[in-house]
Amino acid sequence: MSIAEPVKKETAAATGSLTVKDNRDGKSYELPIARGAITAADLHKIPGEDIGLLNYDPGFMATAAVKSAITYIDGDKGILRYRGYPIEELAEKCSFLEVAYLLLNGELPSDQQLATWADEVTHHTFVHENIKEFMHGFRHDAHPMGMLMSTVAALSTFYPEAKRIADEKPRRTQIVRLIAKMPTIAAFAYRHSRGLPYVYPDNDLAYTANFLNMLWKTTELKYEPDPILAHALDVLFILHADHEQNCSTSTVRVVGSSRSDPYSAVAAGVGALYGPLHGGANEQVLRMLEDIGSVDRIPEYVARVKKGEFRLMGFGHRVYKNYDPRARIIKKVADQVFTVTGRNPLLDIAIELEKIALNDDYFVSHKLYPNVDFYSGIIYQAMGFPVEMFTVLFAIGRTPGWLAQWEEGLLDADQKIARPRQIYTGKGERHIAE
Ligand code: CMC
């Protein structure tokens, strides 16, 4: 029996088949095609060397390890939808909490459902006082992603019932807690790095406005966030909320597949996001733009990228071989933010860099376009965030996606503990000399 009650076990009907002829012995095999895929299990029935045939796919370039009803991406057309809704509509018409609800429940909330959901999240924003002590133990220059990752993992020790992942009620409570506490932990990490006292959540404020309060409040009795900035950050959270089976989400699912609690799974996801090829790219983009320094140095920089000395950060994507739709929305958000903060001079470098790259044969032939991280850092910097905080902001936005995918994996009767195979390339059997 499965540890969590599976939603349903489905066997997809085959829509065709693939005939594979094994030229080693002339035998033919028929592999059913369902949902646009053959299964590795069918392929494995064909004899390999020691065991059945395996498909070797480093980086999972063409391997679907899950089926999912959450996010749809068409990378060639530059389409992104959550639960069927285009990202452009969600960014324009919804709040981050509505989108979080949508990802987790499959439908947008009614007014009543949204009020209940927002109330639940708001009432879990506080963290146990010992968490403050825990965070206090970090060095003054600790990277906030390291602090976030460790503190999220530490939360599992505060909520032992989080292990009861098969019971819907405690499972859902941890989901609410994680979404509610991520901004609190993120803000505490920031305040720690600045040597500032922690600011407790203000439950009169909406989700993102409260986050700004915990970051920036000083001596005023009531912090009043700028509504344009609060809205802009809310939109950025929406754009980051899910992106199907990316590196960090797959990590969350893999950890979840061993039936560990969601804090442990999400902490692992934060670790995966930290890397410069994934969420850490937004930090690297800012450092790159600062390093370029002026528009006249772009051609020389691009030439070095083409020589293979380094990558153009914020460009390229495993799935998008067209403009990342999120980057397009972010450019619009930037204009709104700059009406409040003033224009970030790095924007001129970014726009010129994009123009040069998109007209260059190397980038065109490799289908490299700006991704979500290319412009987000410029906005974050204009809003006053230090570069180390950029990936933390990504993590806050991605949390509902991680949790929706974690729960979907848990309830999917097809899923098993993740355990890839390998192709052994080491020595054959040998013995220690007498
Ligand atoms: N600059 C220069 N060349 C690149 C870049 C880049 N940013 N990205 C890919 N290439 C080249 C790469 O050198 C390779 O060339 P060739 O075939 O001639 O050897 C080709 O394009 C394919 O690259 P790949 O590494 O096989 O592609 P991938 O799908 O494994 O990698 C990626 C995707 C996002 C890791 C990669 O494009 C990259 O490193 N980009 C820069 C980092 C970045 O911006 N990451 C954020 C991704 S979006 C948000 C997120 O996921 O968090």
PDB file of N, CA and C and ligand atoms in Angstrom, residues 61 243 246 273 276-281 285 305 310-319 321 324 326 362-363 366 368 371-373 394 398, ligand 1:
ATOM      1  N   MET A  61      17.805  15.167 -20.837  1.00  0.00           N
ATOM      2  CA  MET A  61      17.468  16.005 -21.999  1.00  0.00           C
ATOM      3  C   MET A  61      16.169  15.547 -22.670  1.00  0.00           C
ATOM      4  N   HIS A 243       7.832  26.253 -12.904  1.00  0.00           N
ATOM      5  CA  HIS A 243       8.387  26.118 -14.256  1.00  0.00           C
ATOM      6  C   HIS A 243       8.606  24.651 -14.568  1.00  0.00           C
ATOM      7  N   ASN A 246      12.090  21.693 -13.670  1.00  0.00           N
ATOM      8  CA  ASN A 246      13.426  22.286 -13.665  1.00  0.00           C
ATOM      9  C   ASN A 246      14.294  21.616 -12.583  1.00  0.00           C
ATOM     10  N   LEU A 273      18.495  25.426  -6.385  1.00  0.00           N
ATOM     11  CA  LEU A 273      18.241  26.736  -7.003  1.00  0.00           C
ATOM     12  C   LEU A 273      19.449  27.658  -6.887  1.00  0.00           C
ATOM     13  N   PRO A 276      24.640  28.729 -10.035  1.00  0.00           N
ATOM     14  CA  PRO A 276      24.639  29.808 -11.031  1.00  0.00           C
ATOM     15  C   PRO A 276      23.997  29.440 -12.365  1.00  0.00           C
ATOM     16  N   LEU A 277      23.840  28.151 -12.650  1.00  0.00           N
ATOM     17  CA  LEU A 277      23.167  27.802 -13.907  1.00  0.00           C
ATOM     18  C   LEU A 277      21.658  27.802 -13.744  1.00  0.00           C
ATOM     19  N   HIS A 278      21.193  27.884 -12.504  1.00  0.00           N
ATOM     20  CA  HIS A 278      19.733  27.874 -12.250  1.00  0.00           C
ATOM     21  C   HIS A 278      19.396  29.231 -11.626  1.00  0.00           C
ATOM     22  N   GLY A 279      18.802  29.250 -10.440  1.00  0.00           N
ATOM     23  CA  GLY A 279      18.343  30.525  -9.861  1.00  0.00           C
ATOM     24  C   GLY A 279      19.471  31.494  -9.548  1.00  0.00           C
ATOM     25  N   GLY A 280      20.659  30.946  -9.318  1.00  0.00           N
ATOM     26  CA  GLY A 280      21.804  31.805  -9.011  1.00  0.00           C
ATOM     27  C   GLY A 280      22.217  32.678 -10.178  1.00  0.00           C
ATOM     28  N   ALA A 281      21.619  32.425 -11.363  1.00  0.00           N
ATOM     29  CA  ALA A 281      21.999  33.208 -12.553  1.00  0.00           C
ATOM     30  C   ALA A 281      21.646  34.684 -12.396  1.00  0.00           C
ATOM     31  N   VAL A 285      24.119  37.636 -13.379  1.00  0.00           N
ATOM     32  CA  VAL A 285      23.831  38.616 -14.443  1.00  0.00           C
ATOM     33  C   VAL A 285      24.230  40.001 -13.958  1.00  0.00           C
ATOM     34  N   VAL A 305      32.672  35.590 -24.959  1.00  0.00           N
ATOM     35  CA  VAL A 305      31.660  34.534 -24.765  1.00  0.00           C
ATOM     36  C   VAL A 305      31.725  33.563 -25.946  1.00  0.00           C
ATOM     37  N   PHE A 310      33.501  32.165 -21.201  1.00  0.00           N
ATOM     38  CA  PHE A 310      32.439  32.084 -20.191  1.00  0.00           C
ATOM     39  C   PHE A 310      31.097  32.210 -20.896  1.00  0.00           C
ATOM     40  N   ARG A 311      30.050  32.001 -20.145  1.00  0.00           N
ATOM     41  CA  ARG A 311      28.701  32.077 -20.721  1.00  0.00           C
ATOM     42  C   ARG A 311      28.095  33.448 -20.504  1.00  0.00           C
ATOM     43  N   LEU A 312      27.201  33.819 -21.360  1.00  0.00           N
ATOM     44  CA  LEU A 312      26.454  35.052 -21.156  1.00  0.00           C
ATOM     45  C   LEU A 312      25.341  34.718 -20.170  1.00  0.00           C
ATOM     46  N   MET A 313      25.490  35.208 -18.941  1.00  0.00           N
ATOM     47  CA  MET A 313      24.520  34.834 -17.917  1.00  0.00           C
ATOM     48  C   MET A 313      23.163  35.491 -18.212  1.00  0.00           C
ATOM     49  N   GLY A 314      22.084  34.765 -17.897  1.00  0.00           N
ATOM     50  CA  GLY A 314      20.752  35.285 -18.200  1.00  0.00           C
ATOM     51  C   GLY A 314      20.334  35.014 -19.634  1.00  0.00           C
ATOM     52  N   PHE A 315      21.150  34.247 -20.354  1.00  0.00           N
ATOM     53  CA  PHE A 315      20.809  33.871 -21.725  1.00  0.00           C
ATOM     54  C   PHE A 315      20.753  32.347 -21.823  1.00  0.00           C
ATOM     55  N   GLY A 316      19.839  31.859 -22.649  1.00  0.00           N
ATOM     56  CA  GLY A 316      19.756  30.425 -22.900  1.00  0.00           C
ATOM     57  C   GLY A 316      18.828  29.747 -21.916  1.00  0.00           C
ATOM     58  N   HIS A 317      18.265  28.664 -22.348  1.00  0.00           N
ATOM     59  CA  HIS A 317      17.359  27.902 -21.504  1.00  0.00           C
ATOM     60  C   HIS A 317      17.228  26.491 -22.070  1.00  0.00           C
ATOM     61  N   ARG A 318      17.112  25.535 -21.174  1.00  0.00           N
ATOM     62  CA  ARG A 318      16.954  24.155 -21.638  1.00  0.00           C
ATOM     63  C   ARG A 318      15.684  23.981 -22.461  1.00  0.00           C
ATOM     64  N   VAL A 319      14.632  24.642 -22.092  1.00  0.00           N
ATOM     65  CA  VAL A 319      13.353  24.419 -22.775  1.00  0.00           C
ATOM     66  C   VAL A 319      13.030  25.523 -23.790  1.00  0.00           C
ATOM     67  N   LYS A 321      13.496  27.802 -26.672  1.00  0.00           N
ATOM     68  CA  LYS A 321      14.392  28.051 -27.789  1.00  0.00           C
ATOM     69  C   LYS A 321      13.838  29.265 -28.534  1.00  0.00           C
ATOM     70  N   ASP A 324      11.952  33.952 -23.756  1.00  0.00           N
ATOM     71  CA  ASP A 324      11.299  33.516 -22.518  1.00  0.00           C
ATOM     72  C   ASP A 324      10.160  34.508 -22.224  1.00  0.00           C
ATOM     73  N   ARG A 326       8.559  35.207 -19.725  1.00  0.00           N
ATOM     74  CA  ARG A 326       8.702  35.902 -18.438  1.00  0.00           C
ATOM     75  C   ARG A 326       9.621  37.110 -18.583  1.00  0.00           C
ATOM     76  N   TYR A 362      26.152  33.527 -33.558  1.00  0.00           N
ATOM     77  CA  TYR A 362      26.365  32.513 -32.524  1.00  0.00           C
ATOM     78  C   TYR A 362      25.089  32.321 -31.702  1.00  0.00           C
ATOM     79  N   PHE A 363      24.521  33.441 -31.231  1.00  0.00           N
ATOM     80  CA  PHE A 363      23.354  33.351 -30.357  1.00  0.00           C
ATOM     81  C   PHE A 363      22.116  32.926 -31.141  1.00  0.00           C
ATOM     82  N   HIS A 366      22.441  29.180 -31.937  1.00  0.00           N
ATOM     83  CA  HIS A 366      22.274  28.361 -30.728  1.00  0.00           C
ATOM     84  C   HIS A 366      20.920  28.583 -30.071  1.00  0.00           C
ATOM     85  N   LEU A 368      19.727  31.171 -28.441  1.00  0.00           N
ATOM     86  CA  LEU A 368      19.926  31.709 -27.092  1.00  0.00           C
ATOM     87  C   LEU A 368      19.237  33.058 -26.982  1.00  0.00           C
ATOM     88  N   ASN A 371      16.613  35.003 -20.702  1.00  0.00           N
ATOM     89  CA  ASN A 371      15.685  34.236 -19.869  1.00  0.00           C
ATOM     90  C   ASN A 371      15.203  35.093 -18.695  1.00  0.00           C
ATOM     91  N   VAL A 372      14.438  34.487 -17.808  1.00  0.00           N
ATOM     92  CA  VAL A 372      13.800  35.232 -16.707  1.00  0.00           C
ATOM     93  C   VAL A 372      14.810  36.006 -15.854  1.00  0.00           C
ATOM     94  N   ASP A 373      16.036  35.479 -15.795  1.00  0.00           N
ATOM     95  CA  ASP A 373      17.025  36.084 -14.903  1.00  0.00           C
ATOM     96  C   ASP A 373      17.731  37.287 -15.502  1.00  0.00           C
ATOM     97  N   PHE A 394      13.834  34.635  -5.760  1.00  0.00           N
ATOM     98  CA  PHE A 394      13.401  33.570  -6.672  1.00  0.00           C
ATOM     99  C   PHE A 394      12.811  32.420  -5.841  1.00  0.00           C
ATOM    100  N   ARG A 398       9.184  30.613  -5.988  1.00  0.00           N
ATOM    101  CA  ARG A 398       9.090  29.220  -6.461  1.00  0.00           C
ATOM    102  C   ARG A 398       8.463  28.284  -5.432  1.00  0.00           C
TER     103      ARG A 398
HETATM  104  N1  CMC B   1      26.168  31.742 -23.259  1.00  0.00           N
HETATM  105  C1  CMC B   1      26.902  31.218 -24.253  1.00  0.00           C
HETATM  106  N2  CMC B   1      26.693  30.015 -24.801  1.00  0.00           N
HETATM  107  C2  CMC B   1      25.689  29.287 -24.293  1.00  0.00           C
HETATM  108  C3  CMC B   1      24.871  29.761 -23.249  1.00  0.00           C
HETATM  109  C4  CMC B   1      25.138  31.046 -22.740  1.00  0.00           C
HETATM  110  N3  CMC B   1      24.397  31.560 -21.760  1.00  0.00           N
HETATM  111  N4  CMC B   1      23.937  28.832 -22.943  1.00  0.00           N
HETATM  112  C5  CMC B   1      24.166  27.799 -23.757  1.00  0.00           C
HETATM  113  N5  CMC B   1      25.218  28.086 -24.579  1.00  0.00           N
HETATM  114  C6  CMC B   1      25.736  27.230 -25.642  1.00  0.00           C
HETATM  115  C7  CMC B   1      26.622  26.109 -25.086  1.00  0.00           C
HETATM  116  O1  CMC B   1      27.965  26.505 -25.023  1.00  0.00           O
HETATM  117  C8  CMC B   1      26.384  25.017 -26.087  1.00  0.00           C
HETATM  118  O2  CMC B   1      27.137  25.316 -27.244  1.00  0.00           O
HETATM  119  P1  CMC B   1      27.765  24.156 -28.179  1.00  0.00           P
HETATM  120  O3  CMC B   1      26.606  23.288 -28.587  1.00  0.00           O
HETATM  121  O4  CMC B   1      28.375  24.911 -29.318  1.00  0.00           O
HETATM  122  O5  CMC B   1      28.734  23.440 -27.309  1.00  0.00           O
HETATM  123  C9  CMC B   1      24.904  25.193 -26.473  1.00  0.00           C
HETATM  124  O6  CMC B   1      24.625  26.591 -26.257  1.00  0.00           O
HETATM  125  C10 CMC B   1      23.944  24.344 -25.657  1.00  0.00           C
HETATM  126  O7  CMC B   1      24.253  24.566 -24.286  1.00  0.00           O
HETATM  127  P2  CMC B   1      23.931  23.515 -23.146  1.00  0.00           P
HETATM  128  O8  CMC B   1      24.740  23.840 -21.949  1.00  0.00           O
HETATM  129  O9  CMC B   1      24.039  22.130 -23.727  1.00  0.00           O
HETATM  130  O10 CMC B   1      22.386  23.813 -22.894  1.00  0.00           O
HETATM  131  P3  CMC B   1      21.583  23.396 -21.631  1.00  0.00           P
HETATM  132  O11 CMC B   1      20.178  23.255 -22.049  1.00  0.00           O
HETATM  133  O12 CMC B   1      22.214  22.228 -20.954  1.00  0.00           O
HETATM  134  O13 CMC B   1      21.766  24.638 -20.634  1.00  0.00           O
HETATM  135  C11 CMC B   1      21.409  26.637 -19.448  1.00  0.00           C
HETATM  136  C12 CMC B   1      20.780  25.555 -20.332  1.00  0.00           C
HETATM  137  C13 CMC B   1      20.319  27.563 -18.931  1.00  0.00           C
HETATM  138  C14 CMC B   1      22.084  25.967 -18.242  1.00  0.00           C
HETATM  139  C15 CMC B   1      22.453  27.418 -20.277  1.00  0.00           C
HETATM  140  O14 CMC B   1      21.814  28.063 -21.359  1.00  0.00           O
HETATM  141  C16 CMC B   1      23.230  28.424 -19.426  1.00  0.00           C
HETATM  142  O15 CMC B   1      24.245  28.050 -18.833  1.00  0.00           O
HETATM  143  N6  CMC B   1      22.791  29.715 -19.389  1.00  0.00           N
HETATM  144  C17 CMC B   1      23.428  30.706 -18.537  1.00  0.00           C
HETATM  145  C18 CMC B   1      22.923  30.554 -17.099  1.00  0.00           C
HETATM  146  C19 CMC B   1      21.503  31.039 -16.942  1.00  0.00           C
HETATM  147  O16 CMC B   1      21.144  32.123 -17.393  1.00  0.00           O
HETATM  148  N7  CMC B   1      20.692  30.243 -16.237  1.00  0.00           N
HETATM  149  C20 CMC B   1      19.296  30.607 -15.912  1.00  0.00           C
HETATM  150  C21 CMC B   1      18.336  29.723 -16.632  1.00  0.00           C
HETATM  151  S1  CMC B   1      16.647  30.322 -16.584  1.00  0.00           S
HETATM  152  C22 CMC B   1      16.157  30.347 -14.950  1.00  0.00           C
HETATM  153  C23 CMC B   1      16.422  29.107 -14.192  1.00  0.00           C
HETATM  154  O17 CMC B   1      16.316  27.980 -14.634  1.00  0.00           O
HETATM  155  O18 CMC B   1      16.718  29.266 -12.999  1.00  0.00           O
END
